[in-house]
PDB file of C-alpha atoms and ligand atoms in Angstrom:
ATOM      1  CA  UNK W   2     -30.008  69.670 -24.847  1.00 55.00           C
ATOM      2  CA  UNK W   3     -26.380  68.772 -25.494  1.00 63.00           C
ATOM      3  CA  UNK W   4     -26.953  65.291 -24.197  1.00 65.00           C
ATOM      4  CA  UNK W   5     -29.929  64.831 -26.505  1.00 61.00           C
ATOM      5  CA  UNK W   6     -27.921  66.087 -29.458  1.00 61.00           C
ATOM      6  CA  UNK W   7     -25.028  63.709 -28.574  1.00 59.00           C
ATOM      7  CA  UNK W   8     -27.457  60.785 -28.247  1.00 58.00           C
ATOM      8  CA  UNK W   9     -29.000  61.693 -31.572  1.00 53.00           C
ATOM      9  CA  UNK W  10     -25.537  61.660 -33.219  1.00 49.00           C
ATOM     10  CA  UNK W  11     -24.687  58.286 -31.689  1.00 50.00           C
ATOM     11  CA  UNK W  12     -28.034  56.824 -32.697  1.00 50.00           C
ATOM     12  CA  UNK W  13     -27.723  58.037 -36.289  1.00 47.00           C
ATOM     13  CA  UNK W  14     -24.204  56.665 -36.551  1.00 48.00           C
ATOM     14  CA  UNK W  15     -25.476  53.278 -35.357  1.00 51.00           C
ATOM     15  CA  UNK W  16     -28.557  53.057 -37.507  1.00 50.00           C
ATOM     16  CA  UNK W  17     -27.798  55.354 -40.414  1.00 52.00           C
ATOM     17  CA  UNK W  18     -24.301  54.054 -41.238  1.00 64.00           C
ATOM     18  CA  UNK W  19     -23.887  52.303 -44.581  1.00 69.00           C
ATOM     19  CA  UNK W  20     -23.290  48.672 -44.082  1.00 73.00           C
ATOM     20  CA  UNK W  21     -22.747  47.430 -47.566  1.00 73.00           C
ATOM     21  CA  UNK W  22     -24.031  47.143 -51.108  1.00 89.00           C
ATOM     22  CA  UNK W  23     -23.795  50.765 -52.095  1.00 92.00           C
ATOM     23  CA  UNK W  24     -23.808  52.078 -55.627  1.00 94.00           C
ATOM     24  CA  UNK W  25     -20.353  51.804 -57.207  1.00 93.00           C
ATOM     25  CA  UNK W  26     -18.828  49.119 -55.039  1.00 93.00           C
ATOM     26  CA  UNK W  27     -17.492  45.728 -55.846  1.00 95.00           C
ATOM     27  CA  UNK W  28     -17.502  42.614 -53.684  1.00 95.00           C
ATOM     28  CA  UNK W  29     -16.476  39.023 -54.075  1.00 97.00           C
ATOM     29  CA  UNK W  30     -17.845  35.920 -52.417  1.00 98.00           C
ATOM     30  CA  UNK W  31     -15.994  32.609 -52.179  1.00 98.00           C
ATOM     31  CA  UNK W  32     -17.241  29.313 -50.845  1.00 98.00           C
ATOM     32  CA  UNK W  33     -18.603  25.920 -51.657  1.00 98.00           C
ATOM     33  CA  UNK W  34     -20.850  25.456 -54.715  1.00 98.00           C
ATOM     34  CA  UNK W  35     -22.756  22.216 -55.082  1.00 98.00           C
ATOM     35  CA  UNK W  36     -24.257  21.271 -58.454  1.00 98.00           C
ATOM     36  CA  UNK W  37     -27.230  18.907 -58.203  1.00 98.00           C
ATOM     37  CA  UNK W  38     -28.504  17.994 -61.733  1.00 98.00           C
ATOM     38  CA  UNK W  39     -32.188  17.189 -62.230  1.00 97.00           C
ATOM     39  CA  UNK W  40     -31.069  15.184 -65.270  1.00 95.00           C
ATOM     40  CA  UNK W  41     -32.955  13.293 -67.949  1.00 95.00           C
ATOM     41  CA  UNK W  42     -32.198  12.188 -71.491  1.00 96.00           C
ATOM     42  CA  UNK W  43     -33.415  10.268 -74.447  1.00 95.00           C
ATOM     43  CA  UNK W  44     -33.188   6.473 -74.111  1.00 95.00           C
ATOM     44  CA  UNK W  45     -29.543   5.506 -74.372  1.00 95.00           C
ATOM     45  CA  UNK W  46     -28.846   2.794 -76.985  1.00 93.00           C
ATOM     46  CA  UNK W  47     -32.558   1.975 -77.104  1.00 91.00           C
ATOM     47  CA  UNK W  48     -32.672  -0.016 -73.902  1.00 91.00           C
ATOM     48  CA  UNK W  49     -30.661   1.588 -71.123  1.00 94.00           C
ATOM     49  CA  UNK W  50     -33.001   4.387 -70.168  1.00 95.00           C
ATOM     50  CA  UNK W  51     -31.822   7.918 -69.521  1.00 96.00           C
ATOM     51  CA  UNK W  52     -28.444   9.084 -68.299  1.00 97.00           C
ATOM     52  CA  UNK W  53     -27.772   9.552 -64.571  1.00 96.00           C
ATOM     53  CA  UNK W  54     -25.480  12.383 -63.536  1.00 97.00           C
ATOM     54  CA  UNK W  55     -24.116  12.634 -59.956  1.00 97.00           C
ATOM     55  CA  UNK W  56     -23.692  15.756 -57.794  1.00 98.00           C
ATOM     56  CA  UNK W  57     -20.442  17.636 -57.392  1.00 98.00           C
ATOM     57  CA  UNK W  58     -19.097  20.306 -55.031  1.00 98.00           C
ATOM     58  CA  UNK W  59     -16.377  22.776 -56.011  1.00 98.00           C
ATOM     59  CA  UNK W  60     -15.169  26.185 -54.991  1.00 98.00           C
ATOM     60  CA  UNK W  61     -17.515  28.852 -56.255  1.00 98.00           C
ATOM     61  CA  UNK W  62     -16.612  32.506 -56.729  1.00 98.00           C
ATOM     62  CA  UNK W  63     -18.836  35.487 -57.471  1.00 98.00           C
ATOM     63  CA  UNK W  64     -17.868  39.023 -58.427  1.00 98.00           C
ATOM     64  CA  UNK W  65     -20.588  41.632 -57.962  1.00 97.00           C
ATOM     65  CA  UNK W  66     -20.796  45.276 -58.976  1.00 97.00           C
ATOM     66  CA  UNK W  67     -23.531  47.471 -57.478  1.00 96.00           C
ATOM     67  CA  UNK W  68     -24.849  49.767 -60.217  1.00 97.00           C
ATOM     68  CA  UNK W  69     -27.206  51.342 -57.645  1.00 97.00           C
ATOM     69  CA  UNK W  70     -27.878  50.597 -53.905  1.00 95.00           C
ATOM     70  CA  UNK W  71     -30.356  47.911 -55.119  1.00 97.00           C
ATOM     71  CA  UNK W  72     -29.195  46.728 -58.560  1.00 98.00           C
ATOM     72  CA  UNK W  73     -26.253  44.392 -58.871  1.00 98.00           C
ATOM     73  CA  UNK W  74     -24.527  42.711 -61.774  1.00 98.00           C
ATOM     74  CA  UNK W  75     -22.839  39.417 -60.855  1.00 98.00           C
ATOM     75  CA  UNK W  76     -20.504  36.973 -62.515  1.00 98.00           C
ATOM     76  CA  UNK W  77     -20.293  33.393 -61.217  1.00 97.00           C
ATOM     77  CA  UNK W  78     -17.110  31.369 -61.697  1.00 97.00           C
ATOM     78  CA  UNK W  79     -15.956  28.096 -60.141  1.00 97.00           C
ATOM     79  CA  UNK W  80     -13.251  25.488 -60.193  1.00 97.00           C
ATOM     80  CA  UNK W  81     -14.283  22.784 -62.704  1.00 98.00           C
ATOM     81  CA  UNK W  82     -17.110  20.489 -61.719  1.00 98.00           C
ATOM     82  CA  UNK W  83     -16.647  16.770 -62.264  1.00 98.00           C
ATOM     83  CA  UNK W  84     -19.598  14.471 -62.756  1.00 98.00           C
ATOM     84  CA  UNK W  85     -19.893  10.726 -63.122  1.00 98.00           C
ATOM     85  CA  UNK W  86     -22.365   9.708 -65.827  1.00 97.00           C
ATOM     86  CA  UNK W  87     -24.068   6.358 -66.145  1.00 97.00           C
ATOM     87  CA  UNK W  88     -27.313   4.516 -66.744  1.00 96.00           C
ATOM     88  CA  UNK W  89     -29.393   2.320 -64.403  1.00 95.00           C
ATOM     89  CA  UNK W  90     -28.373  -1.050 -65.909  1.00 95.00           C
ATOM     90  CA  UNK W  91     -24.648  -0.173 -66.465  1.00 95.00           C
ATOM     91  CA  UNK W  92     -23.696   1.969 -63.528  1.00 96.00           C
ATOM     92  CA  UNK W  93     -21.116   4.674 -64.134  1.00 97.00           C
ATOM     93  CA  UNK W  94     -19.572   4.573 -67.643  1.00 97.00           C
ATOM     94  CA  UNK W  95     -17.990   7.989 -67.989  1.00 98.00           C
ATOM     95  CA  UNK W  96     -16.708  11.152 -66.289  1.00 98.00           C
ATOM     96  CA  UNK W  97     -17.269  14.695 -67.612  1.00 98.00           C
ATOM     97  CA  UNK W  98     -15.976  18.085 -66.470  1.00 98.00           C
ATOM     98  CA  UNK W  99     -17.819  21.356 -66.921  1.00 98.00           C
ATOM     99  CA  UNK W 100     -17.664  25.042 -66.076  1.00 97.00           C
ATOM    100  CA  UNK W 101     -20.951  27.013 -65.854  1.00 96.00           C
ATOM    101  CA  UNK W 102     -20.056  30.736 -65.821  1.00 97.00           C
ATOM    102  CA  UNK W 103     -23.197  32.866 -65.445  1.00 98.00           C
ATOM    103  CA  UNK W 104     -23.889  36.561 -65.676  1.00 98.00           C
ATOM    104  CA  UNK W 105     -26.811  37.820 -63.595  1.00 98.00           C
ATOM    105  CA  UNK W 106     -28.746  41.032 -63.106  1.00 98.00           C
ATOM    106  CA  UNK W 107     -29.934  41.306 -59.470  1.00 98.00           C
ATOM    107  CA  UNK W 108     -32.263  43.174 -57.247  1.00 98.00           C
ATOM    108  CA  UNK W 109     -31.205  43.604 -53.597  1.00 97.00           C
ATOM    109  CA  UNK W 110     -34.051  44.302 -51.145  1.00 96.00           C
ATOM    110  CA  UNK W 111     -33.504  46.753 -48.295  1.00 94.00           C
ATOM    111  CA  UNK W 112     -31.045  49.657 -48.575  1.00 92.00           C
ATOM    112  CA  UNK W 113     -27.377  50.429 -47.945  1.00 89.00           C
ATOM    113  CA  UNK W 114     -27.994  50.653 -44.185  1.00 89.00           C
ATOM    114  CA  UNK W 115     -29.449  47.086 -43.947  1.00 91.00           C
ATOM    115  CA  UNK W 116     -27.337  44.311 -42.435  1.00 93.00           C
ATOM    116  CA  UNK W 117     -29.434  41.669 -44.237  1.00 95.00           C
ATOM    117  CA  UNK W 118     -29.823  41.903 -47.991  1.00 96.00           C
ATOM    118  CA  UNK W 119     -31.995  39.260 -49.619  1.00 97.00           C
ATOM    119  CA  UNK W 120     -31.806  39.274 -53.413  1.00 98.00           C
ATOM    120  CA  UNK W 121     -33.138  37.783 -56.573  1.00 98.00           C
ATOM    121  CA  UNK W 122     -31.421  37.549 -59.939  1.00 98.00           C
ATOM    122  CA  UNK W 123     -31.934  36.482 -63.517  1.00 98.00           C
ATOM    123  CA  UNK W 124     -29.440  36.019 -66.270  1.00 98.00           C
ATOM    124  CA  UNK W 125     -27.669  33.849 -68.718  1.00 98.00           C
ATOM    125  CA  UNK W 126     -25.600  30.730 -68.256  1.00 98.00           C
ATOM    126  CA  UNK W 127     -22.953  29.306 -70.570  1.00 98.00           C
ATOM    127  CA  UNK W 128     -21.724  25.798 -69.786  1.00 98.00           C
ATOM    128  CA  UNK W 129     -18.703  24.323 -71.467  1.00 98.00           C
ATOM    129  CA  UNK W 130     -17.862  20.578 -71.148  1.00 98.00           C
ATOM    130  CA  UNK W 131     -14.386  19.163 -71.361  1.00 98.00           C
ATOM    131  CA  UNK W 132     -12.239  16.130 -70.472  1.00 98.00           C
ATOM    132  CA  UNK W 133     -15.104  13.788 -71.315  1.00 97.00           C
ATOM    133  CA  UNK W 134     -13.982  10.182 -71.121  1.00 97.00           C
ATOM    134  CA  UNK W 135     -15.437   6.739 -70.780  1.00 98.00           C
ATOM    135  CA  UNK W 136     -14.211   4.610 -67.847  1.00 98.00           C
ATOM    136  CA  UNK W 137     -13.224   0.963 -68.249  1.00 97.00           C
ATOM    137  CA  UNK W 138     -16.850  -0.185 -68.007  1.00 97.00           C
ATOM    138  CA  UNK W 139     -17.726   2.127 -70.929  1.00 97.00           C
ATOM    139  CA  UNK W 140     -14.682   1.170 -72.939  1.00 97.00           C
ATOM    140  CA  UNK W 141     -15.249  -2.560 -72.347  1.00 96.00           C
ATOM    141  CA  UNK W 142     -18.774  -2.072 -73.731  1.00 95.00           C
ATOM    142  CA  UNK W 143     -17.279  -0.679 -76.954  1.00 96.00           C
ATOM    143  CA  UNK W 144     -17.984   2.988 -76.276  1.00 97.00           C
ATOM    144  CA  UNK W 145     -15.655   5.696 -77.500  1.00 97.00           C
ATOM    145  CA  UNK W 146     -15.248   9.288 -78.782  1.00 98.00           C
ATOM    146  CA  UNK W 147     -17.338  10.960 -76.030  1.00 98.00           C
ATOM    147  CA  UNK W 148     -18.116  14.683 -76.320  1.00 98.00           C
ATOM    148  CA  UNK W 149     -20.810  16.989 -74.935  1.00 98.00           C
ATOM    149  CA  UNK W 150     -22.064  20.078 -76.718  1.00 98.00           C
ATOM    150  CA  UNK W 151     -21.708  23.381 -74.894  1.00 98.00           C
ATOM    151  CA  UNK W 152     -24.878  24.953 -73.619  1.00 98.00           C
ATOM    152  CA  UNK W 153     -26.441  28.466 -73.470  1.00 98.00           C
ATOM    153  CA  UNK W 154     -29.477  28.935 -71.221  1.00 98.00           C
ATOM    154  CA  UNK W 155     -31.313  31.077 -68.734  1.00 98.00           C
ATOM    155  CA  UNK W 156     -30.425  31.136 -65.029  1.00 98.00           C
ATOM    156  CA  UNK W 157     -32.270  32.356 -61.947  1.00 98.00           C
ATOM    157  CA  UNK W 158     -31.195  32.767 -58.352  1.00 98.00           C
ATOM    158  CA  UNK W 159     -32.302  33.809 -54.859  1.00 98.00           C
ATOM    159  CA  UNK W 160     -29.779  34.597 -52.120  1.00 98.00           C
ATOM    160  CA  UNK W 161     -29.116  36.302 -48.841  1.00 98.00           C
ATOM    161  CA  UNK W 162     -26.192  38.414 -47.688  1.00 97.00           C
ATOM    162  CA  UNK W 163     -25.615  39.036 -44.008  1.00 96.00           C
ATOM    163  CA  UNK W 164     -23.200  41.881 -43.354  1.00 94.00           C
ATOM    164  CA  UNK W 165     -20.877  41.120 -40.390  1.00 92.00           C
ATOM    165  CA  UNK W 166     -19.228  44.561 -40.669  1.00 90.00           C
ATOM    166  CA  UNK W 167     -18.139  47.053 -43.303  1.00 87.00           C
ATOM    167  CA  UNK W 168     -15.873  44.586 -45.039  1.00 91.00           C
ATOM    168  CA  UNK W 169     -17.181  41.034 -44.560  1.00 94.00           C
ATOM    169  CA  UNK W 170     -20.416  39.193 -45.164  1.00 96.00           C
ATOM    170  CA  UNK W 171     -21.709  35.654 -45.221  1.00 97.00           C
ATOM    171  CA  UNK W 172     -23.981  34.421 -47.941  1.00 98.00           C
ATOM    172  CA  UNK W 173     -26.327  31.613 -48.980  1.00 98.00           C
ATOM    173  CA  UNK W 174     -27.677  31.374 -52.466  1.00 98.00           C
ATOM    174  CA  UNK W 175     -29.503  28.950 -54.700  1.00 98.00           C
ATOM    175  CA  UNK W 176     -29.411  28.969 -58.516  1.00 98.00           C
ATOM    176  CA  UNK W 177     -31.389  27.182 -61.162  1.00 98.00           C
ATOM    177  CA  UNK W 178     -29.668  26.844 -64.491  1.00 98.00           C
ATOM    178  CA  UNK W 179     -31.173  25.639 -67.819  1.00 98.00           C
ATOM    179  CA  UNK W 180     -28.370  23.476 -69.121  1.00 98.00           C
ATOM    180  CA  UNK W 181     -29.092  21.171 -72.083  1.00 98.00           C
ATOM    181  CA  UNK W 182     -26.588  19.292 -74.135  1.00 98.00           C
ATOM    182  CA  UNK W 183     -26.125  16.679 -76.792  1.00 98.00           C
ATOM    183  CA  UNK W 184     -24.036  13.718 -75.656  1.00 98.00           C
ATOM    184  CA  UNK W 185     -22.159  12.351 -78.699  1.00 98.00           C
ATOM    185  CA  UNK W 186     -20.249   9.036 -78.676  1.00 98.00           C
ATOM    186  CA  UNK W 187     -19.660   5.947 -80.687  1.00 97.00           C
ATOM    187  CA  UNK W 188     -20.995   2.491 -79.682  1.00 96.00           C
ATOM    188  CA  UNK W 189     -19.185  -0.247 -81.658  1.00 94.00           C
ATOM    189  CA  UNK W 190     -18.192   2.417 -84.115  1.00 94.00           C
ATOM    190  CA  UNK W 191     -21.698   3.719 -84.707  1.00 97.00           C
ATOM    191  CA  UNK W 192     -22.327   7.371 -83.974  1.00 97.00           C
ATOM    192  CA  UNK W 193     -24.873   8.135 -81.179  1.00 97.00           C
ATOM    193  CA  UNK W 194     -26.401  11.537 -80.231  1.00 97.00           C
ATOM    194  CA  UNK W 195     -28.391  11.633 -77.006  1.00 97.00           C
ATOM    195  CA  UNK W 196     -30.255  14.809 -76.057  1.00 97.00           C
ATOM    196  CA  UNK W 197     -29.636  15.325 -72.378  1.00 97.00           C
ATOM    197  CA  UNK W 198     -30.735  17.861 -69.834  1.00 97.00           C
ATOM    198  CA  UNK W 199     -28.862  18.681 -66.638  1.00 97.00           C
ATOM    199  CA  UNK W 200     -30.977  21.605 -65.478  1.00 98.00           C
ATOM    200  CA  UNK W 201     -29.232  21.716 -62.028  1.00 98.00           C
ATOM    201  CA  UNK W 202     -29.851  23.408 -58.779  1.00 98.00           C
ATOM    202  CA  UNK W 203     -26.652  25.051 -57.489  1.00 98.00           C
ATOM    203  CA  UNK W 204     -26.298  25.648 -53.765  1.00 98.00           C
ATOM    204  CA  UNK W 205     -23.662  28.099 -52.589  1.00 98.00           C
ATOM    205  CA  UNK W 206     -22.439  28.885 -49.109  1.00 98.00           C
ATOM    206  CA  UNK W 207     -19.782  31.591 -49.020  1.00 98.00           C
ATOM    207  CA  UNK W 208     -17.993  34.395 -47.282  1.00 98.00           C
ATOM    208  CA  UNK W 209     -17.788  37.757 -48.984  1.00 97.00           C
ATOM    209  CA  UNK W 210     -15.442  40.657 -48.898  1.00 96.00           C
ATOM    210  CA  UNK W 211     -15.874  44.121 -50.395  1.00 90.00           C
ATOM    211  CA  UNK W 212     -13.248  46.532 -51.657  1.00 79.00           C
TER     212      UNK W 212
HETATM  213 NI1   NI P  28     -33.445  22.573 -69.848  1.00 69.85          NI
END
């Protein structure tokens, strides 16, 4: 009987131990975040078609608080993303920088004894644009005074945490962000406003640590 009791204790410590994502805990994840815009815009200057915006990868950081064993609140931050902007006929004409902080409410499947925690989230994104500038091609074409309007929009995500041990995890997550802006500039001194959507997918691969 003693052996059976001992085996039961060992088994319960193996299977019943809390791995991660318990109510009240915080964890951070850090890794690569790649923004892939699914861009489109009004016709630029009547004949150039829509804007093209290229992909960019930066360091992404998330901070998550578990309100319960299943409900998390997460803040996304990153180092500034840098995108080249152009049109089909002209090639790249400008560079813009942006930061897309997002606040998400999340549901984590499984429970605090699960080593694998898939999750879904929904929330709000704020994107601020800065250091917008035309390159030489843009300037030579008489373009100036570039600025992009900040954006508020909805964001959704799916992700997966794999708990390596009590402290460390690895993560994959995908976000969709509704980011729309107005691109303002002058062409030969004439003010132009071009409604533009970025609506990017964001892919994140990271390592996480809880404390
Ligand atoms: Ni949109």
